[in-house]
Coordinates of C-alpha atoms and ligand atoms in Angstrom, one line a residue:
M752 CA -26.4 -23.8 23.3
N753 CA -28.6 -20.3 22.6
Y754 CA -29.1 -18.9 19.3
D755 CA -30.7 -17.1 16.3
C756 CA -30.2 -17.4 12.5
K757 CA -32.4 -17.1 9.8
D758 CA -32.6 -21.5 8.5
E759 CA -30.3 -23.7 9.5
G760 CA -30.5 -25.6 6.4
L761 CA -28.1 -23.4 5.1
A762 CA -25.2 -24.4 7.0
P763 CA -23.8 -26.8 4.0
R764 CA -23.3 -24.0 2.0
G765 CA -22.0 -21.6 4.7
K766 CA -19.2 -24.1 5.8
K767 CA -17.8 -24.3 2.3
R768 CA -17.8 -20.3 2.2
I769 CA -15.9 -20.4 5.2
E770 CA -13.6 -23.1 4.2
W771 CA -12.8 -21.0 0.9
A772 CA -12.1 -17.9 3.0
D773 CA -10.1 -19.8 5.2
S774 CA -7.8 -20.9 2.5
N775 CA -7.2 -16.7 2.0
M776 CA -6.2 -16.4 5.4
P777 CA -3.0 -17.7 6.1
V778 CA -1.8 -15.6 9.2
L779 CA -5.2 -16.4 11.1
R780 CA -4.5 -20.0 10.6
L781 CA -1.5 -19.9 11.8
I782 CA -2.2 -18.0 15.0
R783 CA -5.4 -20.9 15.2
E784 CA -2.8 -23.9 15.0
R785 CA -0.7 -21.8 17.9
F786 CA -4.2 -21.4 19.6
E787 CA -4.9 -24.9 19.8
R788 CA -1.7 -25.8 21.3
E789 CA -1.1 -23.1 23.6
K790 CA -4.8 -22.3 24.6
P791 CA -4.2 -18.9 25.7
L792 CA -7.8 -18.0 26.0
D793 CA -8.8 -20.9 28.3
G794 CA -11.4 -19.6 30.4
I795 CA -12.3 -16.6 28.9
R796 CA -15.5 -15.4 27.2
V797 CA -15.5 -13.3 24.2
A798 CA -19.0 -11.3 23.4
A799 CA -18.5 -10.3 19.7
C800 CA -20.4 -7.5 17.9
L801 CA -18.8 -8.1 14.3
H802 CA -20.1 -8.8 10.4
V803 CA -21.3 -11.8 10.2
T804 CA -19.3 -13.0 7.0
T805 CA -16.8 -15.8 6.3
E806 CA -13.8 -13.9 7.4
T807 CA -15.7 -13.4 10.8
A808 CA -16.0 -17.1 11.2
N809 CA -12.6 -17.9 10.8
L810 CA -12.1 -15.5 13.6
M811 CA -14.6 -17.0 16.0
R812 CA -12.9 -20.6 15.0
T813 CA -9.7 -19.0 16.2
L814 CA -10.7 -17.9 19.7
K815 CA -12.6 -21.4 20.2
A816 CA -9.4 -22.9 19.3
G817 CA -7.3 -20.6 22.1
G818 CA -10.1 -22.2 24.9
A819 CA -12.6 -18.8 24.2
E820 CA -16.4 -19.6 24.9
T821 CA -17.8 -16.9 22.2
A822 CA -21.1 -15.6 21.4
L823 CA -21.3 -13.6 18.3
C824 CA -24.2 -11.0 16.9
A825 CA -24.1 -8.7 14.0
S826 CA -22.5 -5.1 13.7
N827 CA -25.2 -4.2 11.2
P828 CA -28.8 -5.5 10.7
L829 CA -28.0 -6.0 6.8
S830 CA -24.2 -7.3 6.9
T831 CA -25.1 -10.6 8.0
Q832 CA -24.7 -13.9 5.8
D833 CA -27.2 -16.3 6.8
D834 CA -25.3 -19.2 5.5
V835 CA -22.6 -18.4 7.5
A836 CA -24.5 -17.8 11.0
A837 CA -26.2 -21.3 10.4
S838 CA -22.8 -23.1 9.7
L839 CA -21.1 -21.6 13.1
I840 CA -23.9 -22.7 15.1
K841 CA -24.3 -25.8 13.4
D842 CA -20.6 -27.0 12.5
Y843 CA -18.9 -25.2 14.8
G844 CA -21.0 -24.8 17.9
I845 CA -20.5 -21.4 18.5
S846 CA -23.5 -19.6 19.6
V847 CA -24.7 -16.7 16.9
F848 CA -27.4 -14.3 17.4
A849 CA -27.8 -12.8 13.8
V850 CA -30.5 -12.4 10.8
R851 CA -29.6 -10.4 7.6
G852 CA -32.4 -7.9 7.7
E853 CA -33.5 -7.9 11.4
D854 CA -35.0 -4.7 12.7
N855 CA -33.5 -2.5 15.2
K856 CA -35.3 -4.2 17.8
L857 CA -34.4 -7.4 17.2
Y858 CA -30.7 -6.1 16.3
Y859 CA -30.3 -5.2 19.9
E860 CA -32.1 -8.3 21.2
H861 CA -29.2 -9.9 19.6
I862 CA -26.9 -7.8 20.9
N863 CA -28.1 -8.3 24.7
S864 CA -28.2 -12.0 24.2
V865 CA -24.2 -12.0 23.3
L866 CA -24.2 -10.0 26.5
D867 CA -25.7 -12.3 28.2
I868 CA -22.7 -14.8 28.5
E869 CA -21.3 -12.5 30.8
P870 CA -18.1 -11.5 28.6
H871 CA -14.5 -11.0 30.0
I872 CA -13.9 -9.6 26.5
T873 CA -16.2 -7.5 24.0
M874 CA -14.8 -7.3 20.4
D875 CA -17.2 -4.6 18.8
D876 CA -17.6 -3.1 15.2
G877 CA -18.6 0.3 15.7
A878 CA -19.0 0.3 19.4
D879 CA -22.8 -0.5 19.6
L880 CA -22.0 -3.4 22.4
V881 CA -19.8 -1.3 24.5
S882 CA -22.6 1.4 24.2
T883 CA -25.1 -1.3 24.9
L884 CA -23.0 -2.6 27.9
H885 CA -22.2 0.8 29.5
K886 CA -25.9 2.2 29.0
S887 CA -28.1 -1.1 30.2
R888 CA -26.2 -3.9 31.4
R889 CA -23.9 -2.1 33.4
E890 CA -24.0 -5.5 36.4
L891 CA -21.5 -6.8 33.6
I892 CA -18.9 -4.2 33.8
D893 CA -16.9 -5.7 36.6
K894 CA -16.2 -9.0 34.8
V895 CA -14.8 -7.5 31.8
I896 CA -11.2 -7.5 31.1
G897 CA -11.3 -5.5 28.1
G898 CA -12.2 -5.0 24.7
S899 CA -11.4 -4.3 21.3
E900 CA -12.7 -2.2 18.5
E901 CA -12.3 -3.3 14.7
T902 CA -13.8 0.2 12.9
T903 CA -13.0 4.1 12.8
T904 CA -16.3 4.8 13.9
G905 CA -16.0 2.6 16.9
V906 CA -12.8 3.7 18.0
I907 CA -14.1 7.9 17.7
R908 CA -17.3 6.7 19.9
L909 CA -15.0 5.1 22.3
R910 CA -12.2 8.1 22.7
S911 CA -15.2 9.6 23.1
M912 CA -16.4 7.7 26.2
E913 CA -12.7 7.8 27.2
S914 CA -12.4 11.8 27.2
N915 CA -16.0 12.5 29.0
G916 CA -14.8 9.8 32.0
V917 CA -17.4 7.2 31.5
L918 CA -15.2 4.3 29.9
A919 CA -15.4 1.6 32.6
Y920 CA -12.6 -0.7 30.9
P921 CA -9.8 -0.6 28.9
I922 CA -10.3 -1.2 24.9
V923 CA -7.8 -1.9 22.6
A924 CA -8.3 0.3 19.2
V925 CA -7.6 -2.5 16.5
N926 CA -8.4 -0.4 13.6
D927 CA -5.3 1.6 14.5
A928 CA -3.1 -1.0 13.9
E929 CA -0.6 -0.2 10.8
T930 CA -1.8 -3.7 9.5
K931 CA -5.3 -3.2 9.9
H932 CA -6.1 0.1 8.4
F933 CA -3.4 0.7 5.8
F934 CA -4.9 -2.3 3.9
D935 CA -8.6 -3.4 5.2
N936 CA -9.9 0.3 5.3
R937 CA -7.8 1.3 1.9
Y938 CA -7.3 -1.5 0.0
G939 CA -10.2 -3.9 1.5
T940 CA -12.7 -0.9 1.2
G941 CA -11.4 0.2 -2.4
Q942 CA -12.5 -3.0 -3.5
S943 CA -15.5 -4.6 -1.8
T944 CA -17.2 -0.9 -2.1
V945 CA -16.9 -0.9 -6.0
D946 CA -17.9 -4.7 -5.7
G947 CA -20.9 -3.5 -3.7
I948 CA -22.0 -0.5 -6.3
I949 CA -21.7 -3.0 -9.3
R950 CA -23.6 -6.1 -7.8
S951 CA -26.5 -4.0 -7.0
T952 CA -26.2 -2.0 -10.1
N953 CA -24.3 -3.5 -13.1
M954 CA -23.3 0.4 -14.0
L955 CA -20.1 1.1 -16.2
M956 CA -17.9 2.9 -13.9
A957 CA -16.0 4.1 -17.1
G958 CA -16.6 7.7 -17.8
K959 CA -18.6 8.3 -14.4
R960 CA -18.5 11.6 -12.6
V961 CA -17.7 9.8 -9.5
V962 CA -18.0 12.0 -6.0
V963 CA -16.3 10.7 -2.9
F964 CA -17.1 12.1 0.5
G965 CA -14.3 11.9 2.9
Y966 CA -10.6 11.5 2.1
G967 CA -9.7 9.2 5.1
W968 CA -7.9 5.9 4.6
C969 CA -11.6 4.5 3.3
G970 CA -12.2 7.1 1.2
R971 CA -8.4 7.0 -0.5
G972 CA -9.4 3.6 -1.1
F973 CA -12.3 3.6 -2.9
A974 CA -11.2 6.8 -5.0
M975 CA -8.3 5.0 -6.2
R976 CA -10.1 2.0 -7.4
A977 CA -12.9 4.2 -9.2
R978 CA -10.2 6.1 -10.9
G979 CA -8.9 2.4 -11.8
M980 CA -12.0 1.5 -13.6
G981 CA -11.9 5.0 -15.6
A982 CA -14.2 7.3 -13.3
I983 CA -13.6 10.8 -13.1
V984 CA -13.1 11.3 -9.4
T985 CA -14.2 14.5 -7.3
V986 CA -13.4 14.4 -3.7
V987 CA -15.4 16.6 -1.1
E988 CA -13.5 17.1 1.9
V989 CA -13.7 19.3 5.1
D990 CA -9.8 18.9 6.5
P991 CA -7.7 21.3 4.1
V992 CA -4.7 18.8 4.6
R993 CA -6.6 15.6 3.4
A994 CA -8.5 17.9 0.6
L995 CA -4.8 19.2 -0.5
E996 CA -3.4 15.5 -0.5
A997 CA -6.5 14.5 -2.8
L998 CA -5.4 17.3 -5.0
M999 CA -2.3 16.1 -5.3
D1000 CA -3.3 12.6 -6.0
G1001 CA -4.9 14.1 -9.1
Y1002 CA -8.2 14.1 -8.0
N1003 CA -10.6 17.1 -8.5
V1004 CA -12.0 18.3 -4.8
A1005 CA -15.1 20.6 -4.7
P1006 CA -17.5 21.7 -2.1
S1007 CA -20.5 19.4 -1.7
S1008 CA -23.3 22.3 -3.1
R1009 CA -21.4 22.0 -6.9
A1010 CA -20.2 18.2 -6.8
A1011 CA -24.0 17.8 -6.3
E1012 CA -24.7 19.3 -9.7
F1013 CA -22.6 17.1 -11.8
G1014 CA -22.0 13.5 -9.8
D1015 CA -23.4 10.4 -11.1
L1016 CA -22.4 8.3 -8.6
F1017 CA -22.4 9.7 -4.6
V1018 CA -20.2 7.7 -2.1
T1019 CA -19.9 8.7 1.5
L1020 CA -17.2 7.3 3.4
T1021 CA -17.1 10.3 6.1
G1022 CA -18.4 8.5 9.7
D1023 CA -20.3 11.8 9.8
I1024 CA -24.1 12.5 9.9
S1025 CA -26.3 13.9 7.1
V1026 CA -23.4 14.5 4.5
I1027 CA -25.3 14.1 1.8
R1028 CA -29.3 16.0 2.3
K1029 CA -32.0 17.9 0.9
E1030 CA -30.2 20.7 -0.3
H1031 CA -28.0 18.0 -2.4
F1032 CA -31.1 16.1 -3.4
Q1033 CA -32.7 19.2 -4.6
N1034 CA -29.9 19.2 -7.0
M1035 CA -28.7 16.2 -8.2
K1036 CA -29.2 15.2 -11.9
D1037 CA -31.7 12.5 -13.2
G1038 CA -30.6 9.3 -12.6
A1039 CA -28.1 10.0 -9.7
V1040 CA -27.1 7.4 -7.8
I1041 CA -26.2 7.6 -3.7
A1042 CA -24.6 5.1 -1.8
N1043 CA -22.6 4.8 1.5
S1044 CA -19.7 2.8 2.5
G1045 CA -19.2 4.1 6.2
H1046 CA -20.1 2.3 9.3
F1047 CA -23.3 3.8 10.1
N1048 CA -26.9 4.3 7.9
V1049 CA -26.8 8.4 9.0
E1050 CA -24.4 9.5 6.2
I1051 CA -27.1 10.0 3.8
D1052 CA -30.3 11.8 5.3
I1053 CA -32.8 9.1 3.8
P1054 CA -35.6 10.9 6.2
D1055 CA -34.7 14.1 4.0
L1056 CA -35.3 11.9 0.6
E1057 CA -37.9 10.0 2.0
E1058 CA -40.3 13.2 2.6
M1059 CA -39.0 15.2 -0.8
A1060 CA -40.0 11.8 -3.0
D1061 CA -43.8 11.2 -4.4
S1062 CA -42.5 7.7 -4.7
R1063 CA -40.3 5.1 -4.0
E1064 CA -40.1 1.6 -6.1
T1065 CA -37.5 -1.4 -5.2
V1066 CA -36.1 -1.9 -8.5
R1067 CA -33.4 -4.7 -7.9
D1068 CA -31.9 -5.9 -4.5
N1069 CA -30.5 -3.4 -2.9
L1070 CA -31.5 -0.6 -5.2
V1071 CA -34.5 1.7 -4.5
R1072 CA -35.6 4.5 -7.1
Y1073 CA -36.9 7.5 -5.6
T1074 CA -39.0 9.7 -8.1
M1075 CA -38.8 13.3 -7.0
P1076 CA -42.1 15.9 -7.7
D1077 CA -40.0 17.6 -10.9
G1078 CA -39.7 13.9 -12.3
R1079 CA -36.3 13.2 -11.2
K1080 CA -35.4 10.1 -10.4
L1081 CA -32.9 9.2 -7.6
I1082 CA -31.7 5.8 -6.8
L1083 CA -30.0 4.9 -3.4
L1084 CA -28.3 2.0 -2.9
G1085 CA -28.4 -0.5 0.0
E1086 CA -31.2 1.3 2.3
G1087 CA -28.1 3.6 3.1
R1088 CA -26.4 0.7 4.8
L1089 CA -22.8 0.1 3.9
I1090 CA -22.9 -1.1 0.5
N1091 CA -19.9 -2.9 0.2
L1092 CA -21.5 -5.5 3.1
A1093 CA -25.3 -4.5 2.4
G1094 CA -24.7 -5.3 -1.5
A1095 CA -21.7 -7.7 -1.8
E1096 CA -19.5 -9.7 0.8
G1097 CA -17.2 -7.1 2.6
H1098 CA -13.6 -6.9 1.8
P1099 CA -11.8 -10.1 1.1
A1100 CA -10.6 -12.7 2.8
S1101 CA -6.9 -12.0 2.5
V1102 CA -7.2 -8.4 3.7
M1103 CA -9.1 -9.7 6.8
D1104 CA -6.3 -12.1 7.7
M1105 CA -4.6 -9.3 8.7
S1106 CA -7.6 -7.4 10.6
F1107 CA -8.4 -10.5 12.2
A1108 CA -5.0 -11.9 13.0
N1109 CA -5.0 -8.1 15.5
Q1110 CA -8.1 -9.0 17.1
S1111 CA -6.9 -12.7 17.8
L1112 CA -3.6 -11.1 19.2
T1113 CA -5.1 -9.0 20.9
A1114 CA -8.0 -10.9 22.6
E1115 CA -4.5 -12.9 24.1
Y1116 CA -2.8 -9.7 24.7
L1117 CA -6.0 -8.5 27.0
T1118 CA -6.1 -11.6 28.6
K1119 CA -2.3 -11.4 29.7
E1120 CA -2.4 -8.1 30.7
R1121 CA -5.8 -8.5 32.7
G1122 CA -5.8 -6.0 35.4
N1123 CA -2.8 -3.9 34.3
L1124 CA -4.7 -1.6 31.8
E1125 CA -6.1 1.5 32.5
K1126 CA -9.8 2.6 31.4
K1127 CA -8.6 4.0 28.4
V1128 CA -7.9 3.7 24.7
Y1129 CA -5.0 1.7 23.4
R1130 CA -3.3 1.3 20.5
V1131 CA -2.3 -2.3 19.2
P1132 CA 1.0 -3.4 20.6
E1133 CA 3.7 -2.3 18.1
S1134 CA 5.3 -5.7 18.2
I1135 CA 2.0 -7.4 17.3
D1136 CA 1.5 -5.3 14.1
R1137 CA 5.1 -5.9 12.9
N1138 CA 4.8 -9.6 13.7
I1139 CA 1.5 -9.5 11.6
A1140 CA 3.1 -8.0 8.7
E1141 CA 6.2 -10.5 8.9
L1142 CA 3.9 -13.5 8.8
K1143 CA 1.7 -12.1 5.9
L1144 CA 5.0 -11.2 3.9
D1145 CA 6.1 -14.6 4.6
S1146 CA 2.8 -16.3 3.4
L1147 CA 3.1 -14.3 0.2
G1148 CA 6.4 -15.5 -0.1
V1149 CA 8.3 -12.1 0.0
E1150 CA 11.0 -11.7 1.0
I1151 CA 12.4 -8.1 2.3
E1152 CA 15.9 -6.2 2.6
E1153 CA 17.8 -6.1 6.0
L1154 CA 19.9 -3.3 7.1
T1155 CA 23.8 -4.0 7.3
E1156 CA 25.3 -3.5 10.7
K1157 CA 27.3 -0.1 9.2
Q1158 CA 23.7 0.9 8.2
K1159 CA 22.0 0.3 11.8
E1160 CA 25.3 1.9 13.3
Y1161 CA 24.6 5.0 10.9
L1162 CA 21.3 5.3 11.9
A1163 CA 21.9 5.2 15.3
S1164 CA 24.5 8.0 15.3
W1165 CA 23.9 11.4 15.4
Q1166 CA 27.4 12.9 14.5
M1167 CA 27.9 11.5 11.0
G1168 CA 26.6 13.9 8.5
T1169 CA 27.8 14.7 5.0
Ligands
ADE1489 N1 -15.7 -5.4 7.6 C1 -15.5 -5.4 6.0 N2 -15.5 -6.4 5.7 C2 -15.7 -7.5 6.7 C3 -15.7 -8.9 6.2 N3 -15.4 -9.5 5.1 N4 -15.6 -9.5 7.5 C4 -15.9 -9.2 8.6 N5 -16.2 -7.7 8.3 C5 -15.9 -7.2 7.6

């Protein structure tokens, strides 16, 4: 088996942590038990490019239990948990290519190593695997049945491939499942972003002026949690409906030029490029902290900051202090990479349970539908979404209400009014 990790000796620690995460992933465990019996992925090779975390490890175990041959690489150079990579290789016999802190060259070498298994299914988080396959490994396309995509940024890239007529096989947008983005993007990102910022800085959130860029599901989640910790939250948003929603949710709404002047902490969650840039760095207060929780490290214009600053100093893990020519200090967290994974452990297992239940059932769906799908971006079938919600509620011991026959009839009729 081919692999590349930092240190195989880290495996025992990784295994304990993977098992701990598993204890909070009951839905995925149920799927794994069924997969073990039914082997729906027998003979299927899955190439996965995901954050290499304890939660992802349990997804990989599930795919393997289903009969798949798997290979995993990182979807971000700074999100790999090296002990998890080691344990997947040593304890679970899964081929992993990931080293925390790998440079861009090694990152793409690892993507190519994963593609070397000649996948039937690609499983992506950010679409780097799919785009590498389409750009430089086209000889593999014929074997691919389909792929799945975990995150908003990846879905946007894939929809652009579809509309440009270059998408070569069907993709299921796992991100768009309700049991994914309502929970993972909102409550997962909300909590883990606060976690990453606090672990990196040990700052007090109470009373801080926090500026949140983007009011999508991730921005909503982070704004909500920052407020919960006593921060005074301002939202910067380009979409008028979302901006209005932020306002009516009780946040201050302002353009970035104004917010730059008063923010203590700036967090980007937009999926777009150069959201915080030169004109903002010029006007920020001394001591302002800047972090990104979007997928790629493009939201903060770090080259601008590097060019403007007189010097930079690493003060603690994931924290660099830039000194500007006028003496102000600006603090950048996690090299502008997604702070919830660079500075903490990503979303809690309990929420990844649903995201990765979607991934597992999507792999099964793609296998069953082999040859029946077009070169398009698809939604996760509604039946899968509902099933996951029911299983999650069950695992939490929560019962819900059922419609009476009379209510069903009423909802199905158009004749009955007042
Ligand atoms: N994305 C966000 N949090 C994650 C986690 N814990 N594992 C894998 N991918 C993630």
